[in-house]
Amino acid sequence: MIVAQLAVAVVGSFALTLIFLALNPTAGTDETLVAVLGPVMLASQLACLAIFLPWWLHLRPVSFARTRRPRGRAGAAAVTLRVLSIAILGIGMQMAISYLLTYLLPLAPQLDAEYAEVINDPVTSEFTLLSVIVLAVGAPVTEELACRGVIFEFALRALNPGHAPRWRDRSWRRLTGAPEPELPSVPTARFWAANAVQALLFGVLHMNLVQGLYAFVMGLVLGWVVWRTGHLGYSIGLHLVVNFMSYFVGIVSGTLEMLGVPFAIAASFGLVALGVALFALATRRDAAPADGTGPLQGASPSAQTGA
């Protein structure tokens, strides 16, 4: 993912800069940067989408996530509660992260300065259509496909080699209609180990220490969301809410702080706890037995991308 983004960024920046300067020979450095950076970021995301969407569609039919899906469809009430809990959790996570950064980052001035430079880029720091597409839509879709889709799947495979018959000889089973083999459940410890691997790599993808730290925690929550439901759609939705809320942190914090800063901080973490509790409640019938994962589903149920 990093290689794809860097390759597109280098080539795209060079080509677009030449075109822009040819059309605007008197443009300054800042003007050129603003004009070029947004399209390059969007092109990088499209390149990642072109790689990871087909890859995940190939893996999904025999993925660990597929085994987590219930046999029947979730009812309207359960889906509504899931969506509500995702919204609450996403708002709470963004606000909690913002308060933590506000009060902890000043203790490390160098990190504070580096982080300020990262988040104040001319594309994603302003509320524009391109910014929303890149930050609130493109990033959640591509990063969830890569991290909670492909990376999470291979981390689970590496830690659960006994499940190899599930994806072995897939084409033969599809042609003959042979059933999927019965396989052992995934121990809870192995799920969390794989979840930690994908969350760690999710943090590394952000390429700076501060974002990497909170992205790691966020990645653990997103992996848990996928494990509870077997769908990437809910993790994409949560990721989208967190990123989209970054534009409205000032408005929400100002409203909460009308009752005092301690109340605002407590309310932010309370929203996180409430969102987790409601999502756990909404997915309790989908949850696996205490040892890890539920019984393996058949090979024929219709698939959903979650994207």
mmCIF file of C-alpha atoms in Angstrom:
data_model
loop_
_atom_site.group_PDB
_atom_site.id
_atom_site.type_symbol
_atom_site.label_atom_id
_atom_site.label_comp_id
_atom_site.label_asym_id
_atom_site.label_seq_id
_atom_site.Cartn_x
_atom_site.Cartn_y
_atom_site.Cartn_z
ATOM 1 C CA MET A 1 0.000 0.000 0.000
ATOM 2 C CA ILE A 2 2.827 2.379 0.855
ATOM 3 C CA VAL A 3 4.637 1.541 -2.388
ATOM 4 C CA ALA A 4 1.491 2.152 -4.459
ATOM 5 C CA GLN A 5 0.851 5.485 -2.777
ATOM 6 C CA LEU A 6 4.448 6.659 -3.123
ATOM 7 C CA ALA A 7 4.714 5.569 -6.743
ATOM 8 C CA VAL A 8 1.547 7.411 -7.740
ATOM 9 C CA ALA A 9 2.524 10.425 -5.629
ATOM 10 C CA VAL A 10 5.958 10.772 -7.224
ATOM 11 C CA VAL A 11 4.826 10.290 -10.805
ATOM 12 C CA GLY A 12 1.580 12.219 -10.363
ATOM 13 C CA SER A 13 3.222 15.154 -8.588
ATOM 14 C CA PHE A 14 5.863 15.501 -11.280
ATOM 15 C CA ALA A 15 3.369 15.309 -14.153
ATOM 16 C CA LEU A 16 0.747 17.588 -12.591
ATOM 17 C CA THR A 17 3.334 20.151 -11.520
ATOM 18 C CA LEU A 18 4.653 20.413 -15.081
ATOM 19 C CA ILE A 19 1.114 20.793 -16.450
ATOM 20 C CA PHE A 20 0.099 23.352 -13.834
ATOM 21 C CA LEU A 21 3.241 25.451 -14.295
ATOM 22 C CA ALA A 22 2.821 25.329 -18.059
ATOM 23 C CA LEU A 23 -0.700 26.727 -17.670
ATOM 24 C CA ASN A 24 0.253 29.096 -14.827
ATOM 25 C CA PRO A 25 3.921 30.077 -15.335
ATOM 26 C CA THR A 26 3.783 32.764 -12.621
ATOM 27 C CA ALA A 27 2.365 30.486 -9.905
ATOM 28 C CA GLY A 28 4.256 30.324 -6.633
ATOM 29 C CA THR A 29 5.268 27.264 -4.666
ATOM 30 C CA ASP A 30 2.303 27.336 -2.259
ATOM 31 C CA GLU A 31 -0.223 27.812 -5.056
ATOM 32 C CA THR A 32 1.302 24.941 -7.012
ATOM 33 C CA LEU A 33 1.303 22.685 -3.946
ATOM 34 C CA VAL A 34 -2.369 23.363 -3.222
ATOM 35 C CA ALA A 35 -3.333 22.716 -6.848
ATOM 36 C CA VAL A 36 -1.363 19.476 -7.177
ATOM 37 C CA LEU A 37 -1.596 17.825 -3.749
ATOM 38 C CA GLY A 38 -5.327 17.075 -3.724
ATOM 39 C CA PRO A 39 -5.514 15.308 -7.111
ATOM 40 C CA VAL A 40 -2.337 13.350 -6.272
ATOM 41 C CA MET A 41 -3.797 12.140 -2.958
ATOM 42 C CA LEU A 42 -6.995 11.104 -4.720
ATOM 43 C CA ALA A 43 -5.038 9.279 -7.421
ATOM 44 C CA SER A 44 -3.026 7.444 -4.748
ATOM 45 C CA GLN A 45 -6.228 6.245 -3.107
ATOM 46 C CA LEU A 46 -7.657 5.094 -6.435
ATOM 47 C CA ALA A 47 -4.456 3.120 -7.066
ATOM 48 C CA CYS A 48 -4.814 1.407 -3.679
ATOM 49 C CA LEU A 49 -8.482 0.725 -4.389
ATOM 50 C CA ALA A 50 -7.542 -0.873 -7.723
ATOM 51 C CA ILE A 51 -5.182 -3.213 -5.852
ATOM 52 C CA PHE A 52 -7.053 -4.097 -2.688
ATOM 53 C CA LEU A 53 -10.671 -4.274 -3.850
ATOM 54 C CA PRO A 54 -10.054 -7.154 -6.321
ATOM 55 C CA TRP A 55 -7.718 -8.796 -3.813
ATOM 56 C CA TRP A 56 -10.340 -8.720 -1.074
ATOM 57 C CA LEU A 57 -13.082 -9.898 -3.448
ATOM 58 C CA HIS A 58 -10.859 -12.890 -4.221
ATOM 59 C CA LEU A 59 -10.174 -13.657 -0.553
ATOM 60 C CA ARG A 60 -13.626 -12.915 0.850
ATOM 61 C CA PRO A 61 -15.514 -16.118 -0.075
ATOM 62 C CA VAL A 62 -13.173 -18.213 2.099
ATOM 63 C CA SER A 63 -12.140 -15.500 4.556
ATOM 64 C CA PHE A 64 -12.301 -15.713 8.330
ATOM 65 C CA ALA A 65 -14.683 -12.747 8.244
ATOM 66 C CA ARG A 66 -17.122 -14.824 6.182
ATOM 67 C CA THR A 67 -17.279 -17.439 8.938
ATOM 68 C CA ARG A 68 -18.393 -14.766 11.390
ATOM 69 C CA ARG A 69 -21.607 -13.963 9.551
ATOM 70 C CA PRO A 70 -24.888 -15.292 10.941
ATOM 71 C CA ARG A 71 -26.871 -17.744 8.855
ATOM 72 C CA GLY A 72 -29.850 -15.415 8.629
ATOM 73 C CA ARG A 73 -30.101 -11.710 7.949
ATOM 74 C CA ALA A 74 -30.056 -9.340 10.877
ATOM 75 C CA GLY A 75 -33.418 -7.761 11.679
ATOM 76 C CA ALA A 76 -34.200 -4.096 11.063
ATOM 77 C CA ALA A 77 -33.997 -3.292 14.776
ATOM 78 C CA ALA A 78 -30.543 -4.875 15.088
ATOM 79 C CA VAL A 79 -29.231 -3.066 11.996
ATOM 80 C CA THR A 80 -30.629 0.242 13.245
ATOM 81 C CA LEU A 81 -28.973 -0.248 16.629
ATOM 82 C CA ARG A 82 -25.667 -1.113 14.937
ATOM 83 C CA VAL A 83 -25.755 2.026 12.807
ATOM 84 C CA LEU A 84 -26.650 4.161 15.824
ATOM 85 C CA SER A 85 -23.878 2.624 17.902
ATOM 86 C CA ILE A 86 -21.351 3.159 15.087
ATOM 87 C CA ALA A 87 -22.308 6.842 14.925
ATOM 88 C CA ILE A 88 -22.026 7.254 18.700
ATOM 89 C CA LEU A 89 -18.738 5.355 18.848
ATOM 90 C CA GLY A 90 -17.241 7.318 15.942
ATOM 91 C CA ILE A 91 -18.132 10.687 17.447
ATOM 92 C CA GLY A 92 -16.828 9.616 20.842
ATOM 93 C CA MET A 93 -13.562 8.270 19.440
ATOM 94 C CA GLN A 94 -12.826 11.466 17.510
ATOM 95 C CA MET A 95 -13.584 13.657 20.518
ATOM 96 C CA ALA A 96 -11.618 11.444 22.928
ATOM 97 C CA ILE A 97 -8.599 11.421 20.603
ATOM 98 C CA SER A 98 -8.813 15.195 20.222
ATOM 99 C CA TYR A 99 -8.841 15.795 23.981
ATOM 100 C CA LEU A 100 -5.975 13.369 24.542
ATOM 101 C CA LEU A 101 -3.893 15.144 21.903
ATOM 102 C CA THR A 102 -4.821 18.563 23.263
ATOM 103 C CA TYR A 103 -3.547 17.813 26.752
ATOM 104 C CA LEU A 104 -0.773 15.291 26.108
ATOM 105 C CA LEU A 105 0.979 16.569 22.972
ATOM 106 C CA PRO A 106 2.231 19.808 24.602
ATOM 107 C CA LEU A 107 4.295 17.578 26.902
ATOM 108 C CA ALA A 108 6.357 16.585 23.816
ATOM 109 C CA PRO A 109 6.957 19.815 21.836
ATOM 110 C CA GLN A 110 8.824 18.141 18.980
ATOM 111 C CA LEU A 111 6.074 15.600 18.401
ATOM 112 C CA ASP A 112 3.520 18.379 18.715
ATOM 113 C CA ALA A 113 5.237 20.381 15.976
ATOM 114 C CA GLU A 114 5.578 17.370 13.668
ATOM 115 C CA TYR A 115 1.933 16.415 14.135
ATOM 116 C CA ALA A 116 0.754 19.988 13.503
ATOM 117 C CA GLU A 117 2.630 19.994 10.206
ATOM 118 C CA VAL A 118 0.963 16.723 9.174
ATOM 119 C CA ILE A 119 -2.628 17.665 9.955
ATOM 120 C CA ASN A 120 -2.415 21.207 8.609
ATOM 121 C CA ASP A 121 -1.828 20.243 4.995
ATOM 122 C CA PRO A 122 -3.748 22.445 2.522
ATOM 123 C CA VAL A 123 -6.019 19.632 1.305
ATOM 124 C CA THR A 124 -7.487 17.779 4.297
ATOM 125 C CA SER A 125 -7.450 20.640 6.806
ATOM 126 C CA GLU A 126 -10.209 22.572 5.008
ATOM 127 C CA PHE A 127 -13.813 21.469 4.530
ATOM 128 C CA THR A 128 -14.095 21.141 0.757
ATOM 129 C CA LEU A 129 -15.593 18.562 -1.566
ATOM 130 C CA LEU A 130 -12.165 17.210 -2.508
ATOM 131 C CA SER A 131 -11.134 17.082 1.156
ATOM 132 C CA VAL A 132 -14.248 15.117 2.105
ATOM 133 C CA ILE A 133 -13.724 12.686 -0.778
ATOM 134 C CA VAL A 134 -10.080 12.091 0.175
ATOM 135 C CA LEU A 135 -10.291 12.072 3.979
ATOM 136 C CA ALA A 136 -13.836 11.011 4.857
ATOM 137 C CA VAL A 137 -14.572 8.598 1.985
ATOM 138 C CA GLY A 138 -11.408 7.492 0.192
ATOM 139 C CA ALA A 139 -9.293 6.824 3.283
ATOM 140 C CA PRO A 140 -11.908 4.705 5.105
ATOM 141 C CA VAL A 141 -12.680 2.575 2.043
ATOM 142 C CA THR A 142 -9.100 1.913 0.931
ATOM 143 C CA GLU A 143 -7.654 1.477 4.430
ATOM 144 C CA GLU A 144 -10.418 -0.889 5.539
ATOM 145 C CA LEU A 145 -10.033 -3.041 2.431
ATOM 146 C CA ALA A 146 -6.284 -3.198 2.994
ATOM 147 C CA CYS A 147 -6.070 -3.486 6.784
ATOM 148 C CA ARG A 148 -9.300 -5.066 8.038
ATOM 149 C CA GLY A 149 -9.682 -6.992 4.795
ATOM 150 C CA VAL A 150 -6.456 -8.322 3.274
ATOM 151 C CA ILE A 151 -3.958 -7.812 6.120
ATOM 152 C CA PHE A 152 -6.309 -9.055 8.841
ATOM 153 C CA GLU A 153 -7.147 -12.146 6.783
ATOM 154 C CA PHE A 154 -3.497 -13.105 6.268
ATOM 155 C CA ALA A 155 -2.663 -12.420 9.912
ATOM 156 C CA LEU A 156 -5.443 -14.819 10.913
ATOM 157 C CA ARG A 157 -4.208 -17.408 8.410
ATOM 158 C CA ALA A 158 -0.668 -17.164 9.729
ATOM 159 C CA LEU A 159 -1.830 -17.691 13.303
ATOM 160 C CA ASN A 160 -4.346 -20.432 12.462
ATOM 161 C CA PRO A 161 -2.600 -22.848 10.052
ATOM 162 C CA GLY A 162 -5.134 -25.559 10.896
ATOM 163 C CA HIS A 163 -7.661 -23.662 8.788
ATOM 164 C CA ALA A 164 -5.699 -24.144 5.554
ATOM 165 C CA PRO A 165 -8.238 -26.658 4.131
ATOM 166 C CA ARG A 166 -10.795 -23.837 4.060
ATOM 167 C CA TRP A 167 -9.072 -21.944 1.257
ATOM 168 C CA ARG A 168 -7.233 -24.901 -0.310
ATOM 169 C CA ASP A 169 -8.765 -26.407 -3.472
ATOM 170 C CA ARG A 170 -11.420 -23.701 -3.546
ATOM 171 C CA SER A 171 -11.902 -23.956 -7.327
ATOM 172 C CA TRP A 172 -12.422 -27.727 -7.115
ATOM 173 C CA ARG A 173 -15.080 -27.326 -4.433
ATOM 174 C CA ARG A 174 -16.825 -24.625 -6.425
ATOM 175 C CA LEU A 175 -16.995 -26.845 -9.527
ATOM 176 C CA THR A 176 -18.099 -29.990 -7.718
ATOM 177 C CA GLY A 177 -20.324 -28.420 -5.101
ATOM 178 C CA ALA A 178 -18.376 -30.180 -2.350
ATOM 179 C CA PRO A 179 -19.035 -28.669 1.107
ATOM 180 C CA GLU A 180 -16.489 -26.696 3.066
ATOM 181 C CA PRO A 181 -14.593 -28.846 5.572
ATOM 182 C CA GLU A 182 -15.386 -28.603 9.272
ATOM 183 C CA LEU A 183 -12.628 -26.687 10.998
ATOM 184 C CA PRO A 184 -11.710 -25.862 14.589
ATOM 185 C CA SER A 185 -12.757 -22.561 16.114
ATOM 186 C CA VAL A 186 -10.315 -19.675 16.379
ATOM 187 C CA PRO A 187 -9.092 -19.189 19.964
ATOM 188 C CA THR A 188 -9.786 -15.731 21.336
ATOM 189 C CA ALA A 189 -6.073 -15.146 21.975
ATOM 190 C CA ARG A 190 -5.253 -15.802 18.306
ATOM 191 C CA PHE A 191 -7.957 -13.420 17.147
ATOM 192 C CA TRP A 192 -6.547 -10.651 19.340
ATOM 193 C CA ALA A 193 -2.994 -11.407 18.217
ATOM 194 C CA ALA A 194 -4.016 -11.134 14.551
ATOM 195 C CA ASN A 195 -6.038 -8.043 15.366
ATOM 196 C CA ALA A 196 -2.978 -6.475 16.975
ATOM 197 C CA VAL A 197 -0.882 -7.257 13.872
ATOM 198 C CA GLN A 198 -3.260 -5.529 11.483
ATOM 199 C CA ALA A 199 -3.723 -2.600 13.895
ATOM 200 C CA LEU A 200 0.045 -2.194 14.196
ATOM 201 C CA LEU A 201 0.494 -2.141 10.422
ATOM 202 C CA PHE A 202 -2.438 0.274 10.177
ATOM 203 C CA GLY A 203 -0.530 2.566 12.512
ATOM 204 C CA VAL A 204 2.665 2.181 10.482
ATOM 205 C CA LEU A 205 0.797 3.199 7.298
ATOM 206 C CA HIS A 206 0.238 6.654 8.781
ATOM 207 C CA MET A 207 4.007 7.251 8.703
ATOM 208 C CA ASN A 208 4.247 9.374 11.853
ATOM 209 C CA LEU A 209 4.392 8.470 15.525
ATOM 210 C CA VAL A 210 1.415 10.420 16.884
ATOM 211 C CA GLN A 211 -1.057 9.309 14.228
ATOM 212 C CA GLY A 212 0.410 5.820 14.381
ATOM 213 C CA LEU A 213 -0.292 5.501 18.112
ATOM 214 C CA TYR A 214 -3.952 6.440 17.993
ATOM 215 C CA ALA A 215 -4.416 4.642 14.672
ATOM 216 C CA PHE A 216 -3.221 1.456 16.402
ATOM 217 C CA VAL A 217 -5.933 1.775 19.070
ATOM 218 C CA MET A 218 -8.492 2.680 16.442
ATOM 219 C CA GLY A 219 -7.401 -0.317 14.366
ATOM 220 C CA LEU A 220 -8.045 -2.667 17.303
ATOM 221 C CA VAL A 221 -11.601 -1.349 17.585
ATOM 222 C CA LEU A 222 -12.174 -1.597 13.828
ATOM 223 C CA GLY A 223 -10.894 -5.183 13.774
ATOM 224 C CA TRP A 224 -13.236 -6.064 16.650
ATOM 225 C CA VAL A 225 -16.149 -4.558 14.714
ATOM 226 C CA VAL A 226 -15.363 -6.761 11.702
ATOM 227 C CA TRP A 227 -14.984 -9.820 13.937
ATOM 228 C CA ARG A 228 -18.385 -9.206 15.556
ATOM 229 C CA THR A 229 -20.224 -8.945 12.239
ATOM 230 C CA GLY A 230 -18.135 -10.510 9.477
ATOM 231 C CA HIS A 231 -18.674 -7.395 7.351
ATOM 232 C CA LEU A 232 -16.301 -4.612 6.347
ATOM 233 C CA GLY A 233 -19.258 -2.278 5.897
ATOM 234 C CA TYR A 234 -19.502 -1.501 9.598
ATOM 235 C CA SER A 235 -15.779 -0.820 9.992
ATOM 236 C CA ILE A 236 -15.852 1.425 6.912
ATOM 237 C CA GLY A 237 -18.805 3.265 8.447
ATOM 238 C CA LEU A 238 -17.034 3.732 11.781
ATOM 239 C CA HIS A 239 -13.850 4.892 10.062
ATOM 240 C CA LEU A 240 -15.882 7.323 7.969
ATOM 241 C CA VAL A 241 -17.600 8.827 11.040
ATOM 242 C CA VAL A 242 -14.278 9.280 12.864
ATOM 243 C CA ASN A 243 -12.639 10.999 9.893
ATOM 244 C CA PHE A 244 -15.680 13.119 9.004
ATOM 245 C CA MET A 245 -16.026 14.282 12.606
ATOM 246 C CA SER A 246 -12.551 15.822 12.424
ATOM 247 C CA TYR A 247 -14.131 18.797 10.633
ATOM 248 C CA PHE A 248 -16.532 19.431 13.508
ATOM 249 C CA VAL A 249 -14.371 18.897 16.600
ATOM 250 C CA GLY A 250 -14.423 22.611 17.414
ATOM 251 C CA ILE A 251 -18.219 22.841 17.202
ATOM 252 C CA VAL A 252 -18.833 19.717 19.299
ATOM 253 C CA SER A 253 -16.204 20.546 21.905
ATOM 254 C CA GLY A 254 -17.547 24.070 22.217
ATOM 255 C CA THR A 255 -21.027 22.717 22.843
ATOM 256 C CA LEU A 256 -19.879 20.148 25.398
ATOM 257 C CA GLU A 257 -17.625 22.614 27.187
ATOM 258 C CA MET A 258 -20.583 24.842 27.972
ATOM 259 C CA LEU A 259 -20.889 22.545 30.999
ATOM 260 C CA GLY A 260 -17.157 22.612 31.656
ATOM 261 C CA VAL A 261 -14.054 20.954 30.221
ATOM 262 C CA PRO A 262 -14.137 18.015 32.699
ATOM 263 C CA PHE A 263 -17.709 17.283 31.598
ATOM 264 C CA ALA A 264 -16.707 17.455 27.918
ATOM 265 C CA ILE A 265 -13.841 15.003 28.431
ATOM 266 C CA ALA A 266 -16.001 12.628 30.469
ATOM 267 C CA ALA A 267 -18.778 12.850 27.890
ATOM 268 C CA SER A 268 -16.359 12.012 25.053
ATOM 269 C CA PHE A 269 -15.093 8.863 26.741
ATOM 270 C CA GLY A 270 -18.648 8.068 27.836
ATOM 271 C CA LEU A 271 -19.749 8.107 24.192
ATOM 272 C CA VAL A 272 -16.976 5.626 23.369
ATOM 273 C CA ALA A 273 -18.120 3.290 26.158
ATOM 274 C CA LEU A 274 -21.777 3.671 25.159
ATOM 275 C CA GLY A 275 -21.006 2.994 21.488
ATOM 276 C CA VAL A 276 -19.021 -0.157 22.312
ATOM 277 C CA ALA A 277 -21.757 -1.425 24.642
ATOM 278 C CA LEU A 278 -24.547 -0.777 22.135
ATOM 279 C CA PHE A 279 -22.618 -2.405 19.285
ATOM 280 C CA ALA A 280 -21.884 -5.458 21.430
ATOM 281 C CA LEU A 281 -25.588 -5.617 22.275
ATOM 282 C CA ALA A 282 -26.640 -5.229 18.635
ATOM 283 C CA THR A 283 -24.306 -8.049 17.538
ATOM 284 C CA ARG A 284 -24.773 -10.428 20.481
ATOM 285 C CA ARG A 285 -26.670 -12.975 18.379
ATOM 286 C CA ASP A 286 -23.889 -12.892 15.780
ATOM 287 C CA ALA A 287 -21.180 -13.390 18.389
ATOM 288 C CA ALA A 288 -19.274 -16.637 18.463
ATOM 289 C CA PRO A 289 -19.030 -19.068 21.368
ATOM 290 C CA ALA A 290 -16.654 -18.105 24.147
ATOM 291 C CA ASP A 291 -13.722 -19.931 22.549
ATOM 292 C CA GLY A 292 -13.513 -17.658 19.533
ATOM 293 C CA THR A 293 -15.395 -18.220 16.308
ATOM 294 C CA GLY A 294 -18.702 -19.724 15.331
ATOM 295 C CA PRO A 295 -19.299 -22.757 13.096
ATOM 296 C CA LEU A 296 -18.090 -22.475 9.555
ATOM 297 C CA GLN A 297 -20.713 -21.359 7.071
ATOM 298 C CA GLY A 298 -21.370 -23.147 3.801
ATOM 299 C CA ALA A 299 -19.707 -22.054 0.580
ATOM 300 C CA SER A 300 -22.847 -20.841 -1.131
ATOM 301 C CA PRO A 301 -24.338 -17.826 0.750
ATOM 302 C CA SER A 302 -24.367 -14.630 -1.265
ATOM 303 C CA ALA A 303 -21.418 -12.347 -0.593
ATOM 304 C CA GLN A 304 -21.333 -8.646 0.232
ATOM 305 C CA THR A 305 -18.372 -6.371 -0.269
ATOM 306 C CA GLY A 306 -18.924 -4.020 2.654
ATOM 307 C CA ALA A 307 -17.465 -1.281 0.441
#
